[in-house]
């Protein structure tokens, strides 16, 4: 697992956006798995900024969001569809026909929605990159602790703690307990995984994910099985990593070809070329 430690949440968003932008510049028709949550907000803002200044186009990408509450309409302020529209889709040019959510109006239609979702991901050619956040208990998507590491998109029941986290966006008694989420195997089948975690409340989960044992009690630890997982953490979320000095050392020694692939040369790649003045 690659661990990149950056100063703060804004820098994490910027760094994540650089990686996503580099991928989309190389493959404008990329298939992106998207995530919601406060952690992703600065990253979507950084992507939207690049689109506004014409450094990036998202018009040809296909997107699949990780998860959604069951029975929550798209325009509800707690729905992940609304969050994605507010934070990204309404700010950039995307093709609505290529935007996907695992949205079920009721638990009865969940099995059909899940089968269709997995089939649509496969038809699109699989996920080139899956973005992720992490819950304080180490969940990814809505794969709560003890989720099967072999799971695909399916119905999940949220823990009391996760419901509490969502409460602010719902009326009292309203937060839904049922969700549809990509499974852990669905996430691991993406060609690259990019997880962002910021703030001290994520420090324990981050350490368990990166340095703890592989266990369904910390669903994010399944990323240890992925050949190309990158974790971007700010200083606060990195506080409990015992090998932090090593991760920084690895990053300092990163060869130029690896840096280029992750957009570290973005300024050079996007600035207008010097006019060709011919041979002197
Ligand atoms: C929810 C989402 C997760 C997200 C987590 C953390 O549980 N389903 O995908 O990672 O919240 O969210 P935040 O970034 O707001 O801390």
GROMACS .gro file of C-alpha atoms and ligand atoms in nm:
model
  296
    1UNK     CA    1   0.000   0.000   0.000
    2UNK     CA    2   0.132   0.341  -0.090
    3UNK     CA    3   0.089   0.597   0.190
    4UNK     CA    4   0.119   0.967   0.109
    5UNK     CA    5   0.123   1.203   0.408
    6UNK     CA    6   0.022   1.563   0.339
    7UNK     CA    7  -0.020   1.860   0.574
    8UNK     CA    8  -0.397   1.899   0.588
    9UNK     CA    9  -0.738   1.817   0.438
   10UNK     CA   10  -0.705   2.074   0.159
   11UNK     CA   11  -0.370   1.927   0.054
   12UNK     CA   12  -0.520   1.576   0.060
   13UNK     CA   13  -0.795   1.691  -0.176
   14UNK     CA   14  -0.545   1.859  -0.404
   15UNK     CA   15  -0.323   1.554  -0.413
   16UNK     CA   16  -0.614   1.322  -0.483
   17UNK     CA   17  -0.739   1.549  -0.761
   18UNK     CA   18  -0.396   1.546  -0.920
   19UNK     CA   19  -0.401   1.167  -0.940
   20UNK     CA   20  -0.756   1.155  -1.079
   21UNK     CA   21  -0.680   1.432  -1.329
   22UNK     CA   22  -0.364   1.254  -1.450
   23UNK     CA   23  -0.568   0.937  -1.508
   24UNK     CA   24  -0.843   1.118  -1.699
   25UNK     CA   25  -0.593   1.311  -1.911
   26UNK     CA   26  -0.430   0.982  -2.009
   27UNK     CA   27  -0.768   0.807  -2.057
   28UNK     CA   28  -1.051   1.057  -2.118
   29UNK     CA   29  -1.307   0.771  -2.117
   30UNK     CA   30  -1.191   0.644  -1.777
   31UNK     CA   31  -1.438   0.461  -1.552
   32UNK     CA   32  -1.432   0.623  -1.209
   33UNK     CA   33  -1.575   0.481  -0.888
   34UNK     CA   34  -1.674   0.782  -0.678
   35UNK     CA   35  -1.725   0.826  -0.305
   36UNK     CA   36  -1.914   1.078  -0.095
   37UNK     CA   37  -1.836   1.220   0.250
   38UNK     CA   38  -1.685   1.538   0.387
   39UNK     CA   39  -1.335   1.408   0.317
   40UNK     CA   40  -1.396   1.407  -0.058
   41UNK     CA   41  -1.530   1.762  -0.071
   42UNK     CA   42  -1.193   1.942  -0.122
   43UNK     CA   43  -1.100   1.688  -0.387
   44UNK     CA   44  -1.414   1.746  -0.591
   45UNK     CA   45  -1.361   2.122  -0.554
   46UNK     CA   46  -1.007   2.080  -0.687
   47UNK     CA   47  -1.133   1.873  -0.982
   48UNK     CA   48  -1.406   2.127  -1.060
   49UNK     CA   49  -1.145   2.406  -1.051
   50UNK     CA   50  -0.935   2.222  -1.309
   51UNK     CA   51  -1.241   2.181  -1.533
   52UNK     CA   52  -1.330   2.549  -1.499
   53UNK     CA   53  -0.981   2.654  -1.606
   54UNK     CA   54  -0.989   2.399  -1.890
   55UNK     CA   55  -0.704   2.192  -1.751
   56UNK     CA   56  -0.934   1.893  -1.739
   57UNK     CA   57  -1.247   1.755  -1.909
   58UNK     CA   58  -1.474   1.501  -1.745
   59UNK     CA   59  -1.726   1.495  -2.030
   60UNK     CA   60  -1.632   1.144  -2.143
   61UNK     CA   61  -1.583   0.968  -1.811
   62UNK     CA   62  -1.823   0.706  -1.678
   63UNK     CA   63  -1.891   0.713  -1.304
   64UNK     CA   64  -2.023   0.464  -1.052
   65UNK     CA   65  -2.086   0.581  -0.698
   66UNK     CA   66  -1.998   0.351  -0.413
   67UNK     CA   67  -2.319   0.353  -0.219
   68UNK     CA   68  -2.659   0.508  -0.153
   69UNK     CA   69  -2.934   0.498   0.108
   70UNK     CA   70  -3.236   0.285   0.022
   71UNK     CA   71  -3.564   0.471  -0.025
   72UNK     CA   72  -3.416   0.821  -0.016
   73UNK     CA   73  -3.514   1.035  -0.316
   74UNK     CA   74  -3.241   1.190  -0.530
   75UNK     CA   75  -3.326   1.544  -0.423
   76UNK     CA   76  -3.324   1.466  -0.048
   77UNK     CA   77  -3.046   1.654   0.126
   78UNK     CA   78  -2.918   1.329   0.275
   79UNK     CA   79  -2.892   1.147  -0.058
   80UNK     CA   80  -2.550   1.082  -0.206
   81UNK     CA   81  -2.687   1.168  -0.551
   82UNK     CA   82  -2.759   1.519  -0.432
   83UNK     CA   83  -2.416   1.549  -0.268
   84UNK     CA   84  -2.246   1.445  -0.593
   85UNK     CA   85  -2.449   1.694  -0.794
   86UNK     CA   86  -2.374   1.978  -0.554
   87UNK     CA   87  -2.005   1.898  -0.517
   88UNK     CA   88  -1.916   1.796  -0.871
   89UNK     CA   89  -2.169   1.705  -1.140
   90UNK     CA   90  -2.343   2.043  -1.148
   91UNK     CA   91  -2.010   2.225  -1.165
   92UNK     CA   92  -1.851   2.040  -1.455
   93UNK     CA   93  -1.951   1.891  -1.786
   94UNK     CA   94  -2.046   1.525  -1.738
   95UNK     CA   95  -2.263   1.299  -1.951
   96UNK     CA   96  -2.570   1.220  -1.738
   97UNK     CA   97  -2.615   0.890  -1.923
   98UNK     CA   98  -2.277   0.778  -1.793
   99UNK     CA   99  -2.340   0.864  -1.427
  100UNK     CA  100  -2.451   0.568  -1.212
  101UNK     CA  101  -2.573   0.524  -0.854
  102UNK     CA  102  -2.691   0.208  -0.676
  103UNK     CA  103  -3.020   0.378  -0.596
  104UNK     CA  104  -3.313   0.161  -0.483
  105UNK     CA  105  -3.655   0.307  -0.401
  106UNK     CA  106  -3.732   0.021  -0.162
  107UNK     CA  107  -3.565  -0.288  -0.016
  108UNK     CA  108  -3.774  -0.502  -0.251
  109UNK     CA  109  -3.596  -0.380  -0.558
  110UNK     CA  110  -3.248  -0.406  -0.406
  111UNK     CA  111  -3.153  -0.746  -0.554
  112UNK     CA  112  -3.239  -0.629  -0.906
  113UNK     CA  113  -3.054  -0.299  -0.858
  114UNK     CA  114  -2.744  -0.481  -0.732
  115UNK     CA  115  -2.733  -0.728  -1.021
  116UNK     CA  116  -2.776  -0.446  -1.270
  117UNK     CA  117  -2.506  -0.238  -1.102
  118UNK     CA  118  -2.246  -0.513  -1.115
  119UNK     CA  119  -2.341  -0.585  -1.479
  120UNK     CA  120  -2.316  -0.216  -1.571
  121UNK     CA  121  -1.967  -0.190  -1.416
  122UNK     CA  122  -1.858  -0.497  -1.613
  123UNK     CA  123  -2.011  -0.363  -1.938
  124UNK     CA  124  -1.825  -0.035  -1.888
  125UNK     CA  125  -1.501  -0.234  -1.878
  126UNK     CA  126  -1.451  -0.235  -1.499
  127UNK     CA  127  -1.344   0.048  -1.270
  128UNK     CA  128  -1.017   0.218  -1.359
  129UNK     CA  129  -1.002   0.390  -1.022
  130UNK     CA  130  -1.211   0.362  -0.708
  131UNK     CA  131  -1.214   0.656  -0.471
  132UNK     CA  132  -1.274   0.580  -0.105
  133UNK     CA  133  -1.313   0.741   0.233
  134UNK     CA  134  -1.299   0.552   0.561
  135UNK     CA  135  -1.534   0.533   0.857
  136UNK     CA  136  -1.405   0.566   1.213
  137UNK     CA  137  -1.460   0.192   1.254
  138UNK     CA  138  -1.266   0.118   0.936
  139UNK     CA  139  -1.561   0.072   0.701
  140UNK     CA  140  -1.530   0.147   0.330
  141UNK     CA  141  -1.835   0.231   0.123
  142UNK     CA  142  -2.101   0.103   0.360
  143UNK     CA  143  -1.921  -0.224   0.422
  144UNK     CA  144  -1.954  -0.231   0.797
  145UNK     CA  145  -1.722  -0.441   1.021
  146UNK     CA  146  -1.764  -0.817   0.956
  147UNK     CA  147  -1.861  -0.754   0.592
  148UNK     CA  148  -1.754  -1.042   0.374
  149UNK     CA  149  -1.424  -0.972   0.204
  150UNK     CA  150  -1.573  -1.153  -0.098
  151UNK     CA  151  -1.886  -0.936  -0.110
  152UNK     CA  152  -2.027  -0.772  -0.423
  153UNK     CA  153  -2.286  -0.492  -0.447
  154UNK     CA  154  -2.565  -0.574  -0.202
  155UNK     CA  155  -2.799  -0.463   0.074
  156UNK     CA  156  -2.639  -0.371   0.407
  157UNK     CA  157  -2.781  -0.265   0.741
  158UNK     CA  158  -2.594   0.024   0.899
  159UNK     CA  159  -2.450   0.015   1.249
  160UNK     CA  160  -2.590   0.257   1.505
  161UNK     CA  161  -2.264   0.455   1.484
  162UNK     CA  162  -2.289   0.503   1.106
  163UNK     CA  163  -2.657   0.599   1.132
  164UNK     CA  164  -2.552   0.859   1.393
  165UNK     CA  165  -2.299   1.001   1.150
  166UNK     CA  166  -2.570   1.052   0.887
  167UNK     CA  167  -2.831   1.191   1.129
  168UNK     CA  168  -2.765   1.559   1.061
  169UNK     CA  169  -2.898   1.535   0.704
  170UNK     CA  170  -3.224   1.364   0.806
  171UNK     CA  171  -3.530   1.454   1.012
  172UNK     CA  172  -3.555   1.290   1.358
  173UNK     CA  173  -3.640   0.921   1.322
  174UNK     CA  174  -3.579   0.941   0.949
  175UNK     CA  175  -3.219   0.823   0.889
  176UNK     CA  176  -3.246   0.504   0.686
  177UNK     CA  177  -3.081   0.191   0.819
  178UNK     CA  178  -3.067   0.018   0.483
  179UNK     CA  179  -2.821   0.099   0.209
  180UNK     CA  180  -2.686  -0.047  -0.111
  181UNK     CA  181  -2.309  -0.054  -0.132
  182UNK     CA  182  -2.047  -0.193  -0.365
  183UNK     CA  183  -1.899  -0.496  -0.193
  184UNK     CA  184  -1.539  -0.534  -0.087
  185UNK     CA  185  -1.464  -0.764  -0.380
  186UNK     CA  186  -1.625  -0.507  -0.613
  187UNK     CA  187  -1.392  -0.240  -0.472
  188UNK     CA  188  -1.087  -0.466  -0.494
  189UNK     CA  189  -1.164  -0.540  -0.859
  190UNK     CA  190  -1.094  -0.175  -0.949
  191UNK     CA  191  -0.760  -0.136  -1.125
  192UNK     CA  192  -0.654   0.124  -0.870
  193UNK     CA  193  -0.789   0.226  -0.529
  194UNK     CA  194  -0.739   0.574  -0.386
  195UNK     CA  195  -0.846   0.630  -0.025
  196UNK     CA  196  -0.848   0.971   0.141
  197UNK     CA  197  -0.859   1.014   0.519
  198UNK     CA  198  -0.826   1.337   0.712
  199UNK     CA  199  -0.861   1.448   1.072
  200UNK     CA  200  -0.766   1.299   1.408
  201UNK     CA  201  -1.087   1.096   1.435
  202UNK     CA  202  -0.969   0.877   1.149
  203UNK     CA  203  -0.620   0.809   1.294
  204UNK     CA  204  -0.708   0.478   1.461
  205UNK     CA  205  -0.889   0.338   1.156
  206UNK     CA  206  -0.604   0.446   0.926
  207UNK     CA  207  -0.342   0.270   1.139
  208UNK     CA  208  -0.558  -0.046   1.155
  209UNK     CA  209  -0.612  -0.038   0.777
  210UNK     CA  210  -0.247   0.012   0.682
  211UNK     CA  211  -0.055  -0.162   0.959
  212UNK     CA  212  -0.305  -0.389   1.134
  213UNK     CA  213  -0.398  -0.743   1.041
  214UNK     CA  214  -0.620  -0.816   0.743
  215UNK     CA  215  -0.960  -0.865   0.900
  216UNK     CA  216  -1.326  -0.813   0.817
  217UNK     CA  217  -1.348  -0.628   1.151
  218UNK     CA  218  -1.161  -0.347   0.968
  219UNK     CA  219  -1.306  -0.370   0.616
  220UNK     CA  220  -1.054  -0.116   0.481
  221UNK     CA  221  -0.770  -0.357   0.570
  222UNK     CA  222  -0.884  -0.555   0.262
  223UNK     CA  223  -0.691  -0.293   0.063
  224UNK     CA  224  -0.377  -0.477   0.177
  225UNK     CA  225  -0.476  -0.734  -0.087
  226UNK     CA  226  -0.487  -0.474  -0.364
  227UNK     CA  227  -0.182  -0.442  -0.586
  228UNK     CA  228  -0.234  -0.071  -0.646
  229UNK     CA  229  -0.384   0.099  -0.343
  230UNK     CA  230  -0.284   0.454  -0.254
  231UNK     CA  231  -0.381   0.613   0.075
  232UNK     CA  232  -0.360   0.991   0.114
  233UNK     CA  233  -0.372   1.104   0.476
  234UNK     CA  234  -0.320   1.435   0.646
  235UNK     CA  235  -0.088   1.470   0.947
  236UNK     CA  236  -0.374   1.426   1.194
  237UNK     CA  237  -0.502   1.106   1.035
  238UNK     CA  238  -0.143   0.975   1.008
  239UNK     CA  239  -0.075   1.026   1.380
  240UNK     CA  240  -0.094   0.658   1.476
  241UNK     CA  241   0.108   0.516   1.186
  242UNK     CA  242   0.423   0.356   1.327
  243UNK     CA  243   0.607   0.358   0.992
  244UNK     CA  244   0.527   0.720   0.896
  245UNK     CA  245   0.897   0.808   0.854
  246UNK     CA  246   0.935   0.516   0.612
  247UNK     CA  247   0.634   0.623   0.403
  248UNK     CA  248   0.779   0.974   0.373
  249UNK     CA  249   1.114   0.828   0.274
  250UNK     CA  250   0.953   0.612   0.004
  251UNK     CA  251   0.777   0.916  -0.135
  252UNK     CA  252   1.096   1.124  -0.142
  253UNK     CA  253   1.267   0.851  -0.343
  254UNK     CA  254   0.988   0.803  -0.595
  255UNK     CA  255   1.128   0.779  -0.947
  256UNK     CA  256   1.026   1.038  -1.209
  257UNK     CA  257   0.814   0.793  -1.412
  258UNK     CA  258   0.604   0.715  -1.105
  259UNK     CA  259   0.564   1.084  -1.027
  260UNK     CA  260   0.453   1.156  -1.383
  261UNK     CA  261   0.189   0.883  -1.374
  262UNK     CA  262   0.040   1.045  -1.064
  263UNK     CA  263   0.033   1.393  -1.214
  264UNK     CA  264   0.318   1.539  -1.008
  265UNK     CA  265   0.428   1.718  -1.326
  266UNK     CA  266   0.079   1.862  -1.372
  267UNK     CA  267   0.192   2.222  -1.412
  268UNK     CA  268   0.418   2.129  -1.700
  269UNK     CA  269   0.151   1.902  -1.852
  270UNK     CA  270  -0.122   2.165  -1.854
  271UNK     CA  271   0.058   2.495  -1.916
  272UNK     CA  272   0.042   2.620  -2.275
  273UNK     CA  273   0.339   2.507  -2.480
  274UNK     CA  274   0.606   2.753  -2.579
  275UNK     CA  275   0.547   2.851  -2.941
  276UNK     CA  276   0.773   2.658  -3.174
  277UNK     CA  277   1.031   2.909  -3.290
  278UNK     CA  278   1.211   2.665  -3.514
  279UNK     CA  279   1.584   2.599  -3.502
  280UNK     CA  280   1.802   2.891  -3.395
  281LIG     C1  281  -2.000   0.712   0.497
  281LIG     C2  282  -1.974   0.670   0.354
  281LIG     C3  283  -1.830   0.630   0.337
  281LIG     C4  284  -1.738   0.740   0.389
  281LIG     C5  285  -1.764   0.764   0.535
  281LIG     C6  286  -1.676   0.873   0.594
  281LIG     O1  287  -2.010   0.603   0.580
  281LIG     N1  288  -2.058   0.564   0.311
  281LIG     O2  289  -1.804   0.603   0.199
  281LIG     O3  290  -1.605   0.701   0.371
  281LIG     O4  291  -1.901   0.801   0.548
  281LIG     O5  292  -1.727   0.997   0.562
  281LIG     P1  293  -1.653   1.135   0.590
  281LIG     O6  294  -1.562   1.157   0.478
  281LIG     O7  295  -1.765   1.236   0.593
  281LIG     O8  296  -1.584   1.121   0.721
   0.00000   0.00000   0.00000
